XYZ file of C-alpha atoms in Angstrom:
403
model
C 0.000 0.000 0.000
C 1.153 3.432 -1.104
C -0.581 6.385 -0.261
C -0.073 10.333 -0.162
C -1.518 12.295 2.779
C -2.025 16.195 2.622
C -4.198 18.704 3.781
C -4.923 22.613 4.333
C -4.189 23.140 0.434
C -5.935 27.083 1.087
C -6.331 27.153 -2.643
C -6.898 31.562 -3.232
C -5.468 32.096 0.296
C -4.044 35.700 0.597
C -0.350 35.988 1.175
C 0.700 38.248 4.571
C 4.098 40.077 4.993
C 5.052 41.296 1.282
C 4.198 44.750 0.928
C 3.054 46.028 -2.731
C 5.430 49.307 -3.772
C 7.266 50.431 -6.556
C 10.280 48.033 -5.558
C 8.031 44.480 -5.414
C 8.560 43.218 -9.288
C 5.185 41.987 -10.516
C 6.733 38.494 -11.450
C 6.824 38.125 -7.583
C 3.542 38.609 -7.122
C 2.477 36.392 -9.964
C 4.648 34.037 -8.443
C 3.188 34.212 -5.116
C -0.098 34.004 -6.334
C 0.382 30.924 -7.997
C 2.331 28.984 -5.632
C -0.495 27.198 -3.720
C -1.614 26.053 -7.064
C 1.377 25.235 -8.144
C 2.691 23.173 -4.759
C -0.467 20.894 -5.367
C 0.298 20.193 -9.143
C 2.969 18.913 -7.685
C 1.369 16.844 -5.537
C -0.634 15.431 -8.449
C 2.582 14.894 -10.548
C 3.737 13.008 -7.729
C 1.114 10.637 -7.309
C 1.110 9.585 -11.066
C 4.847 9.221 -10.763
C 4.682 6.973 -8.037
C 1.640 5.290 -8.944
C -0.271 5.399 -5.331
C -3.036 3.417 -4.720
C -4.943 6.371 -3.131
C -4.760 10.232 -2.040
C -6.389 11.442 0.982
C -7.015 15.067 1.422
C -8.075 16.439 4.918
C -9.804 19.364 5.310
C -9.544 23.222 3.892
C -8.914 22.851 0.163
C -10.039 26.576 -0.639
C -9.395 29.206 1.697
C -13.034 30.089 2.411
C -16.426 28.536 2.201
C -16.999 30.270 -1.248
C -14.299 29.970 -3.641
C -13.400 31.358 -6.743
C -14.393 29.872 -10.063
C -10.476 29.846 -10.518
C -9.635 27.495 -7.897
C -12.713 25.155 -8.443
C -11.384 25.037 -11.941
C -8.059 23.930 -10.955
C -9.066 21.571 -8.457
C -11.197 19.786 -10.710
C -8.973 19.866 -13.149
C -6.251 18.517 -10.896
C -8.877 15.720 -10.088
C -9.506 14.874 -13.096
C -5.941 14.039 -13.778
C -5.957 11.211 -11.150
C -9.051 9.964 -12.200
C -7.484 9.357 -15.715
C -5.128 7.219 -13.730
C -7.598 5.639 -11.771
C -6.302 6.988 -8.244
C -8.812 7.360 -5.817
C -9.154 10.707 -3.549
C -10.980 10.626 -0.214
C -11.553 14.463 1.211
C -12.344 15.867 3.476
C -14.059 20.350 3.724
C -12.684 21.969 6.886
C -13.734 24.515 8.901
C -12.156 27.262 6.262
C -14.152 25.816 3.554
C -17.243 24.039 5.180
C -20.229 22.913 3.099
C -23.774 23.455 4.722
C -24.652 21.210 1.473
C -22.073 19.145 1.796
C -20.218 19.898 -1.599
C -23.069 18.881 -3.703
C -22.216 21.378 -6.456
C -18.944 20.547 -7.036
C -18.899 18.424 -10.410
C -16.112 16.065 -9.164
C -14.851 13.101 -10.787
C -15.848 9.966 -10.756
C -12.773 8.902 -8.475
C -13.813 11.627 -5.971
C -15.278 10.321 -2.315
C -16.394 13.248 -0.302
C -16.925 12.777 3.084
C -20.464 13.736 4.727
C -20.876 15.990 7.723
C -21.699 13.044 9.797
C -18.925 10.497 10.987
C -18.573 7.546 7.963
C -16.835 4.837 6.402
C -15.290 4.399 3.226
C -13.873 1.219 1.893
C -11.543 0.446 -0.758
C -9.645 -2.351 -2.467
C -6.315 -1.876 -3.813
C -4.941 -3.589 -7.235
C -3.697 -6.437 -5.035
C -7.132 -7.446 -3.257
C -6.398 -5.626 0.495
C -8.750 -3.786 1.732
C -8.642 0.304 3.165
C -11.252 1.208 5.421
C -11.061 5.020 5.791
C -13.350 6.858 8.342
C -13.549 10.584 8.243
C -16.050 13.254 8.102
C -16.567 17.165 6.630
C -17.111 20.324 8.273
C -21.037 21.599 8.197
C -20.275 24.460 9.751
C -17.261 27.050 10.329
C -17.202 25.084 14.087
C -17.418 21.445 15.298
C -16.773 22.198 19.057
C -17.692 18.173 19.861
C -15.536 15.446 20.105
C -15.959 13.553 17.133
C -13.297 10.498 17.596
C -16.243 9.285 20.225
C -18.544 8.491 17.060
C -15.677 6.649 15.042
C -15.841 3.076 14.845
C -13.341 0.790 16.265
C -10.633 -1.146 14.148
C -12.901 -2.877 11.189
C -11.721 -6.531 9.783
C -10.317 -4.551 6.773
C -6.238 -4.837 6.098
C -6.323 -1.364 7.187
C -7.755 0.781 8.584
C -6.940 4.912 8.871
C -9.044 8.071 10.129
C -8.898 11.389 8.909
C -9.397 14.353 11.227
C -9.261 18.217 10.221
C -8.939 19.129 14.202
C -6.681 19.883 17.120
C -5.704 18.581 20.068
C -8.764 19.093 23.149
C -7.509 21.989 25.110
C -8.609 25.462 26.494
C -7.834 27.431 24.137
C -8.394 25.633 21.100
C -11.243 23.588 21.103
C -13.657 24.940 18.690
C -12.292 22.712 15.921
C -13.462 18.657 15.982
C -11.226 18.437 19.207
C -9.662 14.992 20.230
C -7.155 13.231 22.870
C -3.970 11.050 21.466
C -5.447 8.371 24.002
C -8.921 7.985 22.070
C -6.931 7.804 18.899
C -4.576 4.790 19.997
C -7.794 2.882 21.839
C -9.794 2.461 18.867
C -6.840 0.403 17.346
C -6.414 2.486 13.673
C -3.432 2.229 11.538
C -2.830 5.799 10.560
C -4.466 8.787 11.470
C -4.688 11.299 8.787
C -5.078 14.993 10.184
C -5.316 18.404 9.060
C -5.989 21.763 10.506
C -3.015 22.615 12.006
C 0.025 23.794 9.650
C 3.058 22.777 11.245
C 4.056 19.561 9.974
C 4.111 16.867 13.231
C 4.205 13.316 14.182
C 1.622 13.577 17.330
C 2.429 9.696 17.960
C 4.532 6.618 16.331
C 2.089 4.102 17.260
C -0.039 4.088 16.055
C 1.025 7.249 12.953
C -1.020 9.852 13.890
C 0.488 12.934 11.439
C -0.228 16.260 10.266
C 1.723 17.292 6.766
C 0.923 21.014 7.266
C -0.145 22.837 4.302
C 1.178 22.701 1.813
C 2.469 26.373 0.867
C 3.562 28.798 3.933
C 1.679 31.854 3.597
C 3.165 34.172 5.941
C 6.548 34.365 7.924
C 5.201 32.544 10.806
C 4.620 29.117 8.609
C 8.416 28.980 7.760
C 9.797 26.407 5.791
C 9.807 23.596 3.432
C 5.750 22.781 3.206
C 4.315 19.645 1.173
C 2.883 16.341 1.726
C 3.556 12.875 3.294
C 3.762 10.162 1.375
C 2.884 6.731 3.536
C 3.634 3.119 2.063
C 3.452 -0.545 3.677
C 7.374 -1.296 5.170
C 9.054 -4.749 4.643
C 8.447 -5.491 8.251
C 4.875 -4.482 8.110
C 4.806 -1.491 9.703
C 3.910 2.075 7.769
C 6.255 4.273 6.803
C 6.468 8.345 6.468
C 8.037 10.085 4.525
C 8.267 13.885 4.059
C 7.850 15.429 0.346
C 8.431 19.206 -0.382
C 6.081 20.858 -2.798
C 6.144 24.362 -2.276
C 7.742 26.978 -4.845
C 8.401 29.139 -2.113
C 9.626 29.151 1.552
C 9.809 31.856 4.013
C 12.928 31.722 5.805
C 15.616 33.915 8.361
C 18.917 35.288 7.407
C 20.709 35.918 10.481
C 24.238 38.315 10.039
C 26.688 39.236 12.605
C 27.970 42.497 12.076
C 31.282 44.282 13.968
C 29.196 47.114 13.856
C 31.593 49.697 11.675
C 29.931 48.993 8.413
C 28.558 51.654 6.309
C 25.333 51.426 4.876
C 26.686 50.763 1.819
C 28.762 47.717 3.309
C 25.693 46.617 5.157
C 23.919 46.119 1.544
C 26.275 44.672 -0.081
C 26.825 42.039 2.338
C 23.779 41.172 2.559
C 23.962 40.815 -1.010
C 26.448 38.199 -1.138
C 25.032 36.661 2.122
C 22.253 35.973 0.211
C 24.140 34.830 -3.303
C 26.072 32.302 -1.097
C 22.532 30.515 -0.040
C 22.550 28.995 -3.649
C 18.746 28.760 -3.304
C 17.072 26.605 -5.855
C 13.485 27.853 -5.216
C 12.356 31.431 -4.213
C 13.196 32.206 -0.472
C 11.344 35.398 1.514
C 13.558 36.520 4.156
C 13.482 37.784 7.172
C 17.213 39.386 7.829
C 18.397 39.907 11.204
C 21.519 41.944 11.598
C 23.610 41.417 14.963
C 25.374 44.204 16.117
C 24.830 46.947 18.805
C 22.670 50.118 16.942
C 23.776 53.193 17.402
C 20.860 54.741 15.664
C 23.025 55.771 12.712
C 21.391 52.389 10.565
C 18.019 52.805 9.624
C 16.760 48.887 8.939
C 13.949 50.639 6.609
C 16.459 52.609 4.485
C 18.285 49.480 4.108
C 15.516 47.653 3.314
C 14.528 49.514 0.433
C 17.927 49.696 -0.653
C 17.757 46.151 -0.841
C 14.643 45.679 -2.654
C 15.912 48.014 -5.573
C 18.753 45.795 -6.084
C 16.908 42.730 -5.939
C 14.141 43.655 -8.242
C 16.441 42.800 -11.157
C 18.023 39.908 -9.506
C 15.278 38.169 -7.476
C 14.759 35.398 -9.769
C 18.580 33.981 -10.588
C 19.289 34.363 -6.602
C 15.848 32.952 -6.090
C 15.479 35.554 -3.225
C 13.347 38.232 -1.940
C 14.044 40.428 1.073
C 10.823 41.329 2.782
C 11.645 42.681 6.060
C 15.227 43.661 7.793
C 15.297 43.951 11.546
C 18.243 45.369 13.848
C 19.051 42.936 17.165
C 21.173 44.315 19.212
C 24.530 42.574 20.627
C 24.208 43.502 23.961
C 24.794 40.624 26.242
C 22.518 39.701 28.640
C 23.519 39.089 32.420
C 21.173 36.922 34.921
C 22.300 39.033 37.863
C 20.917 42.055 36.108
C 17.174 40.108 36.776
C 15.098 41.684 39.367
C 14.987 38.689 41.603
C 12.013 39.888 43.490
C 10.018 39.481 40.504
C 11.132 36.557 39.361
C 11.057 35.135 43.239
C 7.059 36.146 42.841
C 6.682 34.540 39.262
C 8.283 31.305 39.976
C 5.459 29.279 41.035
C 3.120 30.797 39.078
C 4.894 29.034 35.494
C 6.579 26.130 37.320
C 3.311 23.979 38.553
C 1.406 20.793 38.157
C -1.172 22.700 35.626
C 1.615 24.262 33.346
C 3.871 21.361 33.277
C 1.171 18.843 32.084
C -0.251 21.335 29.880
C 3.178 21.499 28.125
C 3.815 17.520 28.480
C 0.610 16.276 26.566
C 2.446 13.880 24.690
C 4.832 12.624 26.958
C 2.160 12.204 29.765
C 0.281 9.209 28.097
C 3.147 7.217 29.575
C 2.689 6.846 32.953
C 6.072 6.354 34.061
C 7.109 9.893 33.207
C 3.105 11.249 34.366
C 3.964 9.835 37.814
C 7.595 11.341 38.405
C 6.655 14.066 37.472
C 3.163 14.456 39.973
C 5.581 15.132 42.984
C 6.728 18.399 44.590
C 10.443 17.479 44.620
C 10.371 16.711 40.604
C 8.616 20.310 40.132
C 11.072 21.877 42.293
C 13.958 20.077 40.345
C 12.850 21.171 37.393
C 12.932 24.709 38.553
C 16.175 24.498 39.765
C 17.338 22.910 36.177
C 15.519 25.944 34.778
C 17.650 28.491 37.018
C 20.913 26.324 35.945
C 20.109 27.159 31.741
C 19.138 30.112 31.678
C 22.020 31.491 33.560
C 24.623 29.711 31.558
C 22.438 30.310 28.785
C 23.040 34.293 29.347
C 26.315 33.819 29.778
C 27.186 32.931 26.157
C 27.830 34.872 23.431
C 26.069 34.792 20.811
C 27.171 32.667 17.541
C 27.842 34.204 14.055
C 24.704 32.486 11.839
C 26.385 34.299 8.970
């Protein structure tokens, strides 16, 4: 079995970050524009190429529950091309791009199983006879604030058996979103779990897989990175496999520059220049420099930045590199002692208790070994100590040249 999992495509989703001036070459915005689009052609290519036996797509394919006739287009289009080699897709509308009607109108393929707003089954059979049971369900409404794992079947006699979820993880803050627990996942004996929602890319548990791709194109600085799918096949010893394919045409990334702090302006550019050159990007990068050295007010990181943006305009596209922002941090090193240690004397207990530290353990706590050592005073007062102990010798470093 051979499978690709991906979610959160946020086909017409706006891009956040790049300002629009007289320095921002059009073919970057065309190019930003297009990448979504062009990060899941790239999905489809890949599925062709490697022949999988089905593509599952969880949750938030357009940006918004009404989408342009553009991206239907292209989504259907994209469709189709699967269906002409017989792949099937399971999705899967989020809460971005629910369907009160449950996606009725959309004139998918043939090979096209969308899943209903209430909790359901689908079953397939691969070229070799196994069997894929695949349980999932679509948004209804911008919110599913109940936990739907409850309503999912356990393990079925199929050869495998996988659920898709476009949710988080059941917590205080974000629990407005098909919200579930790790343990319900693992108890109702699954082989993969298939989620979407959240777009950082992360394994949530081994055993069984339970795995968000991300999306699949970062669209501001805070989703950083390579973004793509996961492609998931059958092991020689039995067990599934992950592994992590990068689709996007563009990534936003940091440049981070030590400076001595005598530069000129001029210098200042022009390093950055060749800081930039010695990357030897091969796609389109967005960066966010940072310049290390101690500001004297003389630098203005706006002045620079412009000065930046009117060399790149020309060049953008052989350095495969844009410049979007340029921020001064200053090399001033940072002392414990200079701490008011009233305040943090007062502060203390209020971050280092039983509350906080299984709030930030989720994961780890379904063992019970480490939920146990960890439920007494002495191991909360340890760790507090151990927290004293790095961030002292943590100020006492310098800080390293990134250049």
């Amino acid at each position: 079995m051979k499978f690709i999992h991906a979610a959160d495509l946020h086909l017409d989703s706006p891009f956040l970050g790049i300002k629009e001036d007289a320095t921002t070459p059009s073919e970057l915005w065309k190019i930003l524009h297009k990448a979504p689009f062009d990060s899941f052609r790239k999905i489809v290519d890949d599925a062709i190429d490697e022949n999988v036996d089905f593509v599952l797509l969880v949750g938030d394919l357009f940006d918004g529950s009404h989408q342009s006739v553009k991206a239907i287009s292209f989504l259907i289009e994209q469709l189709n091309r699967l269906d002409e080699h017989q792949i099937p897709v399971l999705l899967s509308f989020g809460n971005h791009d629910y369907q009160s009607e449950g996606g009725k109108d959309f004139a998918f393929p043939k090979n096209v199983y969308v899943f209903p707003k209430e909790v359901t089954t689908h079953t397939l059979t691969l070229k070799d006879g196994k069997t894929v049971a695949v349980t999932g369900f679509s948004y209804a409404t911008r919110n599913i604030v109940n936990d739907m794992i409850s309503e999912f079947p356990e393990r079925s006699d199929a050869d495998y058996q996988i659920g898709m979820v476009h949710g988080a993880i059941k917590s205080g803050t974000d629990s407005q979103y098909a919200p579930f627990t790790i343990n319900e996942m693992e108890n109702l004996g699954y082989d993969y779990w298939a989620l979407g929602h959240i777009h950082k890319r992360q394994q949530l548990d081994d055993h069984p897989l339970i795995e968000y791709p991300g999306n699949i194109q970062g669209r501001h600085k805070n989703e950083a990175g390579e973004k793509g799918y996961l492609l998931v096949t059958d092991g020689s010893d039995g067990n599934l496999q992950v592994h992590f394919e990068p689709t996007c045409p563009m990534v936003w990334s940091t440049l981070t520059m030590k400076l001595d702090g005598n530069e000129t302006e001029e210098g200042i550019v022009n390093r950055i220049i060749d800081n930039t050159e010695s990357q030897n990007f091969s796609k389109l990068h967005l960066l966010d420099v940072k310049l290390n050295f101690v500001d004297d007010g003389t630098i203005s990181s706006e002045d620079l930045l412009d000065r930046i943006k009117e060399k790149l305009q020309y060049d953008f596209e052989s350095l495969h590199a844009w410049v979007y922002e340029i921020d001064v941090v200053e090399n001033a090193e940072m002392k414990f002692n200079d701490l008011d240690q009233e305040f943090w004397d007062e502060t203390k207990h209020e971050v280092y208790n039983d509350e906080n530290i299984k709030s930030l353990a989720k994961k780890l706590f379904k063992h019970s070994y480490i939920r146990d050592n960890f439920s007494s005073d002495d191991a909360i007062i340890k760790l507090l100590d151990e927290s004293m102990n790095l961030i002292t010798n943590k100020t006492k470093g310098n800080v390293e040249d990134e250049d």
